[in-house]
Tab-separated table of C-alpha atoms and ligand atoms in Angstrom:
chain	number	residue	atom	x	y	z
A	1248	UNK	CA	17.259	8.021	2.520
A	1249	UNK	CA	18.953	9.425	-0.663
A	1250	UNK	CA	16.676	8.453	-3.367
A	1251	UNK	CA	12.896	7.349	-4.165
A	1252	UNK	CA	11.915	5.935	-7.366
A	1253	UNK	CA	8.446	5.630	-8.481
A	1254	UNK	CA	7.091	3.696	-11.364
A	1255	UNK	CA	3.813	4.767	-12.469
A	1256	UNK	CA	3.302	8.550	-12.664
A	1257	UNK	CA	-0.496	7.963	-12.865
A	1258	UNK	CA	-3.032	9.516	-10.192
A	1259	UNK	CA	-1.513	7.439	-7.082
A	1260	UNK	CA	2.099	7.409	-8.326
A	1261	UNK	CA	2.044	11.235	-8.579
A	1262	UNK	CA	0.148	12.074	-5.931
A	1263	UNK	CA	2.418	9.630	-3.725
A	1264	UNK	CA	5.149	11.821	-4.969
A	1265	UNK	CA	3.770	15.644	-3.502
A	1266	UNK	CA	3.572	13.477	-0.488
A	1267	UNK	CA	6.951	11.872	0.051
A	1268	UNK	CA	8.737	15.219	-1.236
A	1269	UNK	CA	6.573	18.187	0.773
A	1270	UNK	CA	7.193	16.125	3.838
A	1271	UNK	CA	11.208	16.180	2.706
A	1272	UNK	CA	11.594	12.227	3.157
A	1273	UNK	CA	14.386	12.103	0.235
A	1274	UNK	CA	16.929	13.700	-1.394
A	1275	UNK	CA	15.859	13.062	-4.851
A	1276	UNK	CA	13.083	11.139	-6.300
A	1277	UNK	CA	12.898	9.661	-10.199
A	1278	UNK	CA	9.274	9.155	-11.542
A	1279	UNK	CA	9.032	6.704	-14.277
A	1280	UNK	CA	6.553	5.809	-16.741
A	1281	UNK	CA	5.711	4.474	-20.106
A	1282	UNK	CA	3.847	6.950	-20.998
A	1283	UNK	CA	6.168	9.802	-23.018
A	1284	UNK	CA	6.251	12.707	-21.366
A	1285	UNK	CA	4.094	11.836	-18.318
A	1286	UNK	CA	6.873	11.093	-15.657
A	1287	UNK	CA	8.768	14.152	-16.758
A	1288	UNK	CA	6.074	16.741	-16.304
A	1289	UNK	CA	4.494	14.980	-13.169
A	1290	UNK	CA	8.083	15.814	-11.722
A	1291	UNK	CA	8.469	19.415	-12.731
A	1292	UNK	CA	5.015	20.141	-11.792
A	1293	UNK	CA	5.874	19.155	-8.546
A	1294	UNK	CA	9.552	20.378	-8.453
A	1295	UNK	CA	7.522	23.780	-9.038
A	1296	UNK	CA	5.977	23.491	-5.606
A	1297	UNK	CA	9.219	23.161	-3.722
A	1298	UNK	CA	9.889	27.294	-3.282
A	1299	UNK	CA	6.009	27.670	-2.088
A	1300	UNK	CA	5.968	24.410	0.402
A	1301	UNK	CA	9.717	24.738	1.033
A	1302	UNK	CA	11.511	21.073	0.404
A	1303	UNK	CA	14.746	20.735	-0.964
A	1304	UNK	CA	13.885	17.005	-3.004
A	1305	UNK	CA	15.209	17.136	-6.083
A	1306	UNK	CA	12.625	15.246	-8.934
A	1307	UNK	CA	12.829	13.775	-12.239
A	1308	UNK	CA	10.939	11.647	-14.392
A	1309	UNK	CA	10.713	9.987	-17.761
A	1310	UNK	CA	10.292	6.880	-18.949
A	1311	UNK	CA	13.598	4.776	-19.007
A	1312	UNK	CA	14.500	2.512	-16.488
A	1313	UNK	CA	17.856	3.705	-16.164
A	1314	UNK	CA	16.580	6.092	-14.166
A	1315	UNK	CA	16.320	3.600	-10.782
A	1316	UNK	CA	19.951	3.436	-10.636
A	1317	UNK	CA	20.437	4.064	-7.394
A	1318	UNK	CA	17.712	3.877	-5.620
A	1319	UNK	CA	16.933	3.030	-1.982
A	1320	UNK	CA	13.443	2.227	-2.576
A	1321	UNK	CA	11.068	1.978	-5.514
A	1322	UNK	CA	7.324	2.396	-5.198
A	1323	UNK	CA	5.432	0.768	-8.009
A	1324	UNK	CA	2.359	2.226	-8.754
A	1325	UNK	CA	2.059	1.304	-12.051
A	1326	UNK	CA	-0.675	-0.645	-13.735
A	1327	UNK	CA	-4.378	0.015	-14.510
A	1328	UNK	CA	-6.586	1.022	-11.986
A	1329	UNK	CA	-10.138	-0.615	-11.340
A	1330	UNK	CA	-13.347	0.840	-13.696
A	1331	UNK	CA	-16.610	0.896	-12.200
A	1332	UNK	CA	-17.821	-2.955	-11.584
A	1333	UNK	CA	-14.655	-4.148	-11.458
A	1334	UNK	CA	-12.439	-5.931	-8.463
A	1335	UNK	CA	-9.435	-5.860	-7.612
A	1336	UNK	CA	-8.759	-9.376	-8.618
A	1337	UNK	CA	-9.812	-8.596	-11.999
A	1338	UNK	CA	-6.581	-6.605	-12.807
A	1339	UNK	CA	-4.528	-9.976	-12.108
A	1340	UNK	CA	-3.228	-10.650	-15.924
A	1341	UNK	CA	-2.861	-7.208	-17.088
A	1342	UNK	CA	-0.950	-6.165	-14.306
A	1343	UNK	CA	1.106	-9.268	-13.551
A	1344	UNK	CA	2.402	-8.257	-16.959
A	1345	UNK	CA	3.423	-4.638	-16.540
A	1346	UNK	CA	4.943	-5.443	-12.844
A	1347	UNK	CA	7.134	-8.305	-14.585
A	1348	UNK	CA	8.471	-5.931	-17.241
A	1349	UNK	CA	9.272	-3.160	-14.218
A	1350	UNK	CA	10.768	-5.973	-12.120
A	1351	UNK	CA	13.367	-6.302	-15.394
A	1352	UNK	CA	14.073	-2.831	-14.713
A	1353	UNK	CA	14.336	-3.133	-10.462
A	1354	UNK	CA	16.458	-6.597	-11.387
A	1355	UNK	CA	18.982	-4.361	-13.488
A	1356	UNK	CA	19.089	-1.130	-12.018
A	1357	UNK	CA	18.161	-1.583	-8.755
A	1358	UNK	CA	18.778	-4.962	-7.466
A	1359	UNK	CA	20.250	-3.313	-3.599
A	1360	UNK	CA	16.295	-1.438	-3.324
A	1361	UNK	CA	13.201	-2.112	-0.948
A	1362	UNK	CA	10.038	-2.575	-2.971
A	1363	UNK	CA	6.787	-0.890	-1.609
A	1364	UNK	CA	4.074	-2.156	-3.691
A	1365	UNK	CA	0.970	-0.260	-4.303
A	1366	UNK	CA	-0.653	-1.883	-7.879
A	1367	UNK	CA	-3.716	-4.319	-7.462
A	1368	UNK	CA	-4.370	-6.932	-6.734
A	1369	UNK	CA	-1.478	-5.957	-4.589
A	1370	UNK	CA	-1.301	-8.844	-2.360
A	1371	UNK	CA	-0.918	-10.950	-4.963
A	1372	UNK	CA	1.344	-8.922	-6.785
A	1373	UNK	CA	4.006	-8.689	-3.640
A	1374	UNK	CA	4.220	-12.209	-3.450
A	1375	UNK	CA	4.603	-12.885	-7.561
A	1376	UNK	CA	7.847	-10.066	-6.527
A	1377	UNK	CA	8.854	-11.922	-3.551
A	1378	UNK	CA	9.278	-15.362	-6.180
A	1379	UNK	CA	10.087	-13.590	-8.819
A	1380	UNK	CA	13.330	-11.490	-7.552
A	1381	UNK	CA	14.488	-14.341	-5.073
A	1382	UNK	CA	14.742	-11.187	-2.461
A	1383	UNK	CA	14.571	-11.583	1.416
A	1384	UNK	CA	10.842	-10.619	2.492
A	1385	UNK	CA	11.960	-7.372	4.467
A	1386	UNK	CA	12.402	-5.524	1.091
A	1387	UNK	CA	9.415	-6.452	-0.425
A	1388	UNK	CA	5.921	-5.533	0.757
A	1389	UNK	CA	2.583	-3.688	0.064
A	1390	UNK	CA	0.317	-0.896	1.136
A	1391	UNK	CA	-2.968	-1.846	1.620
A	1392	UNK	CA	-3.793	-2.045	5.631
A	1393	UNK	CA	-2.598	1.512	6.479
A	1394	UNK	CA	-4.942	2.934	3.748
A	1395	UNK	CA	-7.796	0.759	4.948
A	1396	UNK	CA	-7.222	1.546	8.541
A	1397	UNK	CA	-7.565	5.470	7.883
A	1398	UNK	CA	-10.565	4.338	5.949
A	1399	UNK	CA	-12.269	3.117	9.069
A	1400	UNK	CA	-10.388	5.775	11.607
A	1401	UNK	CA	-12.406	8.249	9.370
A	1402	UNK	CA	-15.485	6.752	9.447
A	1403	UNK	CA	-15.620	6.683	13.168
A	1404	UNK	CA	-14.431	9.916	13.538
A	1405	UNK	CA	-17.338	11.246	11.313
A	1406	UNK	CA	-20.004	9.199	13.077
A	1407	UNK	CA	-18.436	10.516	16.517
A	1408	UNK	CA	-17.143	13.884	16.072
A	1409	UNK	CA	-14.285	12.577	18.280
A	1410	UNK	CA	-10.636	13.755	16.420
A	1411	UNK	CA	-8.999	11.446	14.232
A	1412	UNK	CA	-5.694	11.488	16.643
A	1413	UNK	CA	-7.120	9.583	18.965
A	1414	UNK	CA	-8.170	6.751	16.913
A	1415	UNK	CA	-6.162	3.481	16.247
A	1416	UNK	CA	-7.902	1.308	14.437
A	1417	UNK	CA	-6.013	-2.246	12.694
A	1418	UNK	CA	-7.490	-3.707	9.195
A	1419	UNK	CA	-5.919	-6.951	8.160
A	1420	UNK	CA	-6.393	-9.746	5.639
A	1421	UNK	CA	-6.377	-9.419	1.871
A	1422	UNK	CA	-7.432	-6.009	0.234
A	1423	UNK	CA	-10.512	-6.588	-0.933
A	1424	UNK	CA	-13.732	-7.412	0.053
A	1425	UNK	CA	-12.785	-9.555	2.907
A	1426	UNK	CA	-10.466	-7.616	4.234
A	1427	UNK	CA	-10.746	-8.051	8.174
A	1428	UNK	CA	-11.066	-4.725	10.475
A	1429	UNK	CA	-10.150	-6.268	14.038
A	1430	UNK	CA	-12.949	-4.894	16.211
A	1431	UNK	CA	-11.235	-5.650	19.208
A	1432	UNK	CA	-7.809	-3.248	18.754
A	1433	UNK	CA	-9.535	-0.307	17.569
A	1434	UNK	CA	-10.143	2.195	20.222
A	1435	UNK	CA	-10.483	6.169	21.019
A	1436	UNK	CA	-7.737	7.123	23.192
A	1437	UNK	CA	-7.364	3.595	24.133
A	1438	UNK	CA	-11.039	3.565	25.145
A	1439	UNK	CA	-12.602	0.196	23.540
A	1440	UNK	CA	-14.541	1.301	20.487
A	1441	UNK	CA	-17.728	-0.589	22.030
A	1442	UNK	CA	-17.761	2.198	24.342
A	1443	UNK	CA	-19.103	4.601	21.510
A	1444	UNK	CA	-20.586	3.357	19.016
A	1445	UNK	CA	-23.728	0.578	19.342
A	1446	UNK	CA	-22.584	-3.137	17.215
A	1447	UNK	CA	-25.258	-1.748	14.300
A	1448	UNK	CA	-23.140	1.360	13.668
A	1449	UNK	CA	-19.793	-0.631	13.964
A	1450	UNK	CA	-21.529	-3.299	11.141
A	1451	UNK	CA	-22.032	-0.875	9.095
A	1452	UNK	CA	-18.824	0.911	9.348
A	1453	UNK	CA	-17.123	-2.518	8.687
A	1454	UNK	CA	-19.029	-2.595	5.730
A	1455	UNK	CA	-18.243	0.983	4.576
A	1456	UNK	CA	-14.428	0.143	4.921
A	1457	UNK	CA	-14.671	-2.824	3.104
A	1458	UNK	CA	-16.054	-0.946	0.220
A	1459	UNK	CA	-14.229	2.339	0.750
A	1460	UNK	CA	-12.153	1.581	-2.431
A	1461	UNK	CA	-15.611	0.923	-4.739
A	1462	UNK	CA	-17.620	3.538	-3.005
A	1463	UNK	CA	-15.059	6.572	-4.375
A	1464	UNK	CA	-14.406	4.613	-8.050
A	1465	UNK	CA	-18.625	4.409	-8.237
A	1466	UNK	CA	-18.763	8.633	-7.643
A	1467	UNK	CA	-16.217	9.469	-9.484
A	1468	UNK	CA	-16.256	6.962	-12.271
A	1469	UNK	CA	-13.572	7.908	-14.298
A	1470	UNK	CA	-10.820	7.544	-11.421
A	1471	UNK	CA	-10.376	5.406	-8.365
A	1472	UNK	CA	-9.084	6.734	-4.783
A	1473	UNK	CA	-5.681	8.341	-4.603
A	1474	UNK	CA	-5.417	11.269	-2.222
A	1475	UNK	CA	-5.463	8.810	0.878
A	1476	UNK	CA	-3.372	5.818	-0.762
A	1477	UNK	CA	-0.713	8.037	-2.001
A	1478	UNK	CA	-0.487	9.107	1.940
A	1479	UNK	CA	-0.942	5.748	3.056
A	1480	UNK	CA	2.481	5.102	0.739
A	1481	UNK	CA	4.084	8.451	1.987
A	1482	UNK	CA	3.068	7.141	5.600
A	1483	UNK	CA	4.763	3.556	5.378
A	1484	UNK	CA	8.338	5.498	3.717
A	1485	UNK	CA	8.448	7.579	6.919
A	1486	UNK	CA	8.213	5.176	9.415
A	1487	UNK	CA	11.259	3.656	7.020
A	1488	UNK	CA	13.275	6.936	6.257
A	1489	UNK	CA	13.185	7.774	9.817
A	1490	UNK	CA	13.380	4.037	11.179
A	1491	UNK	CA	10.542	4.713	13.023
A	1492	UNK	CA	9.879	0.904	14.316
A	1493	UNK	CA	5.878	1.602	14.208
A	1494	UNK	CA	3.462	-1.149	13.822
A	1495	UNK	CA	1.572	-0.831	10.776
A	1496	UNK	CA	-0.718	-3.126	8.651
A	1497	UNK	CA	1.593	-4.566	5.820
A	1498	UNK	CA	1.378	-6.789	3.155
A	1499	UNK	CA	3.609	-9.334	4.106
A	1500	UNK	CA	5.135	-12.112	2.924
A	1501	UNK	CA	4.538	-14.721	5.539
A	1502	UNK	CA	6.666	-17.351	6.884
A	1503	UNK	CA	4.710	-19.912	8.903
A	1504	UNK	CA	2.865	-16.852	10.952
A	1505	UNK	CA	-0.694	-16.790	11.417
A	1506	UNK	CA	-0.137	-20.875	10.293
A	1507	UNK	CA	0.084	-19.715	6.743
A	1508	UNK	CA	3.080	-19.447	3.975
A	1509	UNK	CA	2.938	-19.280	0.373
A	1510	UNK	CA	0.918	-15.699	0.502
A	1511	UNK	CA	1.349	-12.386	1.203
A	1512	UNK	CA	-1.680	-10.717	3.168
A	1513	UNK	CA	-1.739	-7.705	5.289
A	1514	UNK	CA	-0.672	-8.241	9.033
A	1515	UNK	CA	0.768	-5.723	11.392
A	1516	UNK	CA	4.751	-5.455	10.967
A	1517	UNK	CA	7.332	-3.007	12.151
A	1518	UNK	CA	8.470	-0.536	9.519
A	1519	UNK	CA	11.851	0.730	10.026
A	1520	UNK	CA	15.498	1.286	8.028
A	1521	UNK	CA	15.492	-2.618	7.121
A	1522	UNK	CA	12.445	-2.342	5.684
A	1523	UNK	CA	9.871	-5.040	7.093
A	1524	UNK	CA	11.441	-5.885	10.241
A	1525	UNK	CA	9.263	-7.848	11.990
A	1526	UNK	CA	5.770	-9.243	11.344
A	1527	UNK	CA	3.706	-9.437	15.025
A	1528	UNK	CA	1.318	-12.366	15.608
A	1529	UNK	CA	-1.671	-10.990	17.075
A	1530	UNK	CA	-3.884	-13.648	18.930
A	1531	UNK	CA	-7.593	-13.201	17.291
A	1532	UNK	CA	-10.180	-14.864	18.855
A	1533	UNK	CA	-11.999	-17.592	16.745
A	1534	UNK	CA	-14.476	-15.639	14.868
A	1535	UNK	CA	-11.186	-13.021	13.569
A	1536	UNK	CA	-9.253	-16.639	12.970
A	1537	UNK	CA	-12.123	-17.532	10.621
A	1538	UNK	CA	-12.396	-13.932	8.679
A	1539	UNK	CA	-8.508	-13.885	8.356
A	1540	UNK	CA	-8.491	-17.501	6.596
A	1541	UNK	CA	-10.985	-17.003	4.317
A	1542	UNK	CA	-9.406	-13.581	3.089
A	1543	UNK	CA	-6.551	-15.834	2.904
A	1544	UNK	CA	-8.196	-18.584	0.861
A	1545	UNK	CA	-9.259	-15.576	-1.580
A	1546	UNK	CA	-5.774	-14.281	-2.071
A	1547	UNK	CA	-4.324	-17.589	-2.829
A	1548	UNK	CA	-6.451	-18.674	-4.821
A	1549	UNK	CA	-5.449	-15.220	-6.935
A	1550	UNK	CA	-1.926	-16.711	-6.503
A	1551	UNK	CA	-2.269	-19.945	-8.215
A	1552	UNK	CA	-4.371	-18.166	-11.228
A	1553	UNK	CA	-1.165	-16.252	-11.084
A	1554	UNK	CA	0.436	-19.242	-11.659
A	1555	UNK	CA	-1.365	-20.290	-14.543
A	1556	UNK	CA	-0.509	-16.784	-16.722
A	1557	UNK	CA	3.115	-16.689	-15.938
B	1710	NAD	P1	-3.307	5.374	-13.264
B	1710	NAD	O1	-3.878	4.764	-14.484
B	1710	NAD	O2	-3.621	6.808	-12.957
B	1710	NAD	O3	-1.715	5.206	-13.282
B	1710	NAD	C1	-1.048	4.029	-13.622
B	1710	NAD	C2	0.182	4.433	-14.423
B	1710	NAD	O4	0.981	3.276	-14.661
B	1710	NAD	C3	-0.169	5.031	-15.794
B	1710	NAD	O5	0.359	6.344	-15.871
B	1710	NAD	C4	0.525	4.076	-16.776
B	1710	NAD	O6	1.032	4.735	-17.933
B	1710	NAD	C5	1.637	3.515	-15.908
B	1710	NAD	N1	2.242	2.291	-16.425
B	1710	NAD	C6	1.634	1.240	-17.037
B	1710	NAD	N2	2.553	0.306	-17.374
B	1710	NAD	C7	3.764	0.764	-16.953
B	1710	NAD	C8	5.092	0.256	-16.991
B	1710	NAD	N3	5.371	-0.937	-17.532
B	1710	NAD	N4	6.078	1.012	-16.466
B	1710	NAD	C9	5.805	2.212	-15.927
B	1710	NAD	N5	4.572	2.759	-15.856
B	1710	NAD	C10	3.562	2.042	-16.363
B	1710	NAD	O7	-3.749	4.438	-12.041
B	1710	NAD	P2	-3.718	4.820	-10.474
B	1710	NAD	O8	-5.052	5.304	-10.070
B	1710	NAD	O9	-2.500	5.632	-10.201
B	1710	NAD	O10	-3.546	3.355	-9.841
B	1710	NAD	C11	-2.335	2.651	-10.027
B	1710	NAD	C12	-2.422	1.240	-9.429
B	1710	NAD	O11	-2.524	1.347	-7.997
B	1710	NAD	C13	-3.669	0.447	-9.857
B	1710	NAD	O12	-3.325	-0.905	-10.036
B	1710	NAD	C14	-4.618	0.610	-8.683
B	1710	NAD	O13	-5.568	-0.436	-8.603
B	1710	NAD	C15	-3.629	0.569	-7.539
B	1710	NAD	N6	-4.102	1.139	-6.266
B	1710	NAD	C16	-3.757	0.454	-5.140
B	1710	NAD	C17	-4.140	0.936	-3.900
B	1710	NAD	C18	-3.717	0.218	-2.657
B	1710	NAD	O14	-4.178	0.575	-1.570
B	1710	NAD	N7	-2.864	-0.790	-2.744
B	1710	NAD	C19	-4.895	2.127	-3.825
B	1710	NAD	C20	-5.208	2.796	-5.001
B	1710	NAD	C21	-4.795	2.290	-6.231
C-alpha cells in the first residue's frame, strides 16, 4: 500500500501512526487535523524515530484536506473521546458532525479509499459512512472487536500465566457495554477455555472486557485508552497491506447475515487487499443469539437517533 491517511492526530490517531509506520506498512502516511499545528508536529515527531527504529515511511501532517489525495486508506480517528461517566453513545451528535465534515474531505479527495473507522460510537458511525458515501461495504468498516478481543486475551493470560500467543479469543456485537465475548471460540492453544479457568473467573473476565474501555478512562481521567486501539488499527491495516485473509472481529456493515441489515456491528470478517472481503456467519447457540440481538437493538437504536440529528 502506497499511502495512509489519518484524520485525527489526537492520542489514538497518533499513536495509530508509530504503529502503522515502525512496522513499515506504507510508503507515506498524511496526518490531518483541525487543530493548527497538531498534525504537522505529530508527523515529524514520529518521522524523527525512523533512523532509531529503521522504517523508510515517509509522514506529513497538517490540517487541510488536500492532503488525502491519494490515499489508499484513511483512518479516522477524529472526534472527542469519552470523559469519565460518559458512554460511548453519548458522543453520537458531536461526532456525527465532525465525521460528516471529514467525509466532505474523503468525498473530494479521496473518493477511490477504504475507510477504517475508529471514532465512537463507532458502530454507528460506520454505518452513517456506509449511507452517507453510497460506497460498497468492503471499504468501509470499524475497529472495535480486535481491540476488545486483546482486551480479554490479556485478561486470561494474566489470570493464567499462560502466553498471550496461544490465546484466540472472538468479541462480537456492538462496542459497548453489551458487547458479546463468545465463550465458546476462545481457547489456549485450541484447548477450550473451560479447561482453565472455573465459569466465576470467566464471569468476571467477561465483565472486565466489557468495561476495559471505562476501567482505563476512570484511572487516568484525563485520557481514554490508546496504546492497544491504535494497535488494534495498525493490526486490521496489516492483515490488508499484506492481504493477509485473517478472520478478525469487524464492524461490518451487514447484509441479511446474522438475520439483520440496516446496522453495522462487529462480526468476524476476512481482512485482505479488498478490504472487508467476507463477513463469516458463525452459528451461536441460543443464549449468544440472544446477547448478539440485544447489542444489536442498542446500536440501532443509536442509528435512528442518528437519524433524527442529520
Ligand atoms: P483525542 O481528543 O486525543 O483526538 C481526537 C482528535 O480529533 C483531536 O486532535 C481533534 O482536534 C481532532 N478533530 C476533531 N475534529 C476534527 C476534524 N473535523 N478533522 C480532523 N480532526 C479533527 O481523542 P482520542 O483519544 O484520539 O480518540 C479519538 C476517537 O476515537 C474518540 O471518538 C474515541 O472515543 C475513539 N476511540 C475508539 C476506539 C475504538 O476501539 N473504536 C478506541 C479508543 C478511542
Amino acid at each position: 500500500m502506497n499511502k495512509i491517511s489519518i484524520v485525527g492526530a489526537g492520542r489514538v490517531g497518533e499513536s495509530a501512526a508509530q504503529f502503522i509506520a515502525g512496522n513499515d506498512l506504507c510508503r507515506e502516511i498524511a496526518l490531518i487535523d483541525v487543530r493548527e499545528g497538531a498534525a504537522e508536529g505529530a508527523a515529524l515527531d514520529i518521522q524523527e524515530v525512523a533512523p532509531l527504529c529503521q522504517f523508510d515511511t515517509r509522514l506529513y501532517g497538517g490540517s487541510d484536506y488536500t492532503l488525502l489525495k491519494d490515499s489508499n486508506m484513511v483512518v479516522i480517528t477524529a472526534g472527542l473521546p469519552r470523559k469519565p461517566g460518559m458512554s460511548r453513545s453519548d458522543l453520537l451528535e458531536s461526532n456525527v458532525a465532525i465525521i460528516d465534515t471529514v467525509l466532505e474531505g474523503v468525498h473530494k479527495y479521496a473518493p477511490d479509499s477504504m475507510l477504517l473507522f475508529v471514532s465512537n460510537p463507532v458502530d454507528v458511525l460506520t454505518y452513517h459512512a456506509f449511507i452517507q458515501t453510497g460506497w460498497p461495504r468492503n471499504r468501509i468498516f470499524g475497529q472495535a472487536g480486535v481491540l476488545d478481543s486483546s482486551r480479554m486475551a490479556s485478561f486470561i493470560a494474566m489470570e493464567t500465566g499462560y502466553s498471550t500467543q496461544d490465546i484466540n479469543t472472538m468479541v462480537l456485537g456492538g462496542h459497548g457495554d453489551t458487547m458479546v465475548p463468545i465463550m465458546r471460540y476462545t481457547t489456549i492453544s485450541g484447548i477450550p477455555i473451560s479447561h482453565f479457568l472455573s465459569q466465576a473467573k470467566l464471569d468476571e473476565i467477561v465483565e472486565r472486557t466489557r468495561n476495559g474501555g471505562a476501567e482505563i478512562l476512570a484511572l487516568r481521567q484525563n485520557s481514554s485508552a490508546y496504546g492497544a486501539p491504535a494497535a488494534s488499527v495498525a493490526e486490521m491495516v496489516d492483515a490488508i497491506v499484506h492481504n493477509r485473509k485473517r478472520i478478525l472481529p469487524t464492524v461490518v456493515v451487514l447484509e441479511g447475515e446474522y438475520g439483520l441489515s440496516g446496522i453495522a456491528i462487529g462480526v468476524p470478517a476476512v481482512l485482505g487487499i479488498n478490504g472487508m472481503e467476507k463477513v463469516i456467519s458463525l452459528d451461536m447457540n441460543d443464549e449468544e443469539t440472544a446477547l448478539f440481538h440485544n447489542s444489536a437493538a442498542l446500536v440501532k437504536k443509536d442509528i435512528g437517533l442518528l437519524k433524527q440529528t442529520s
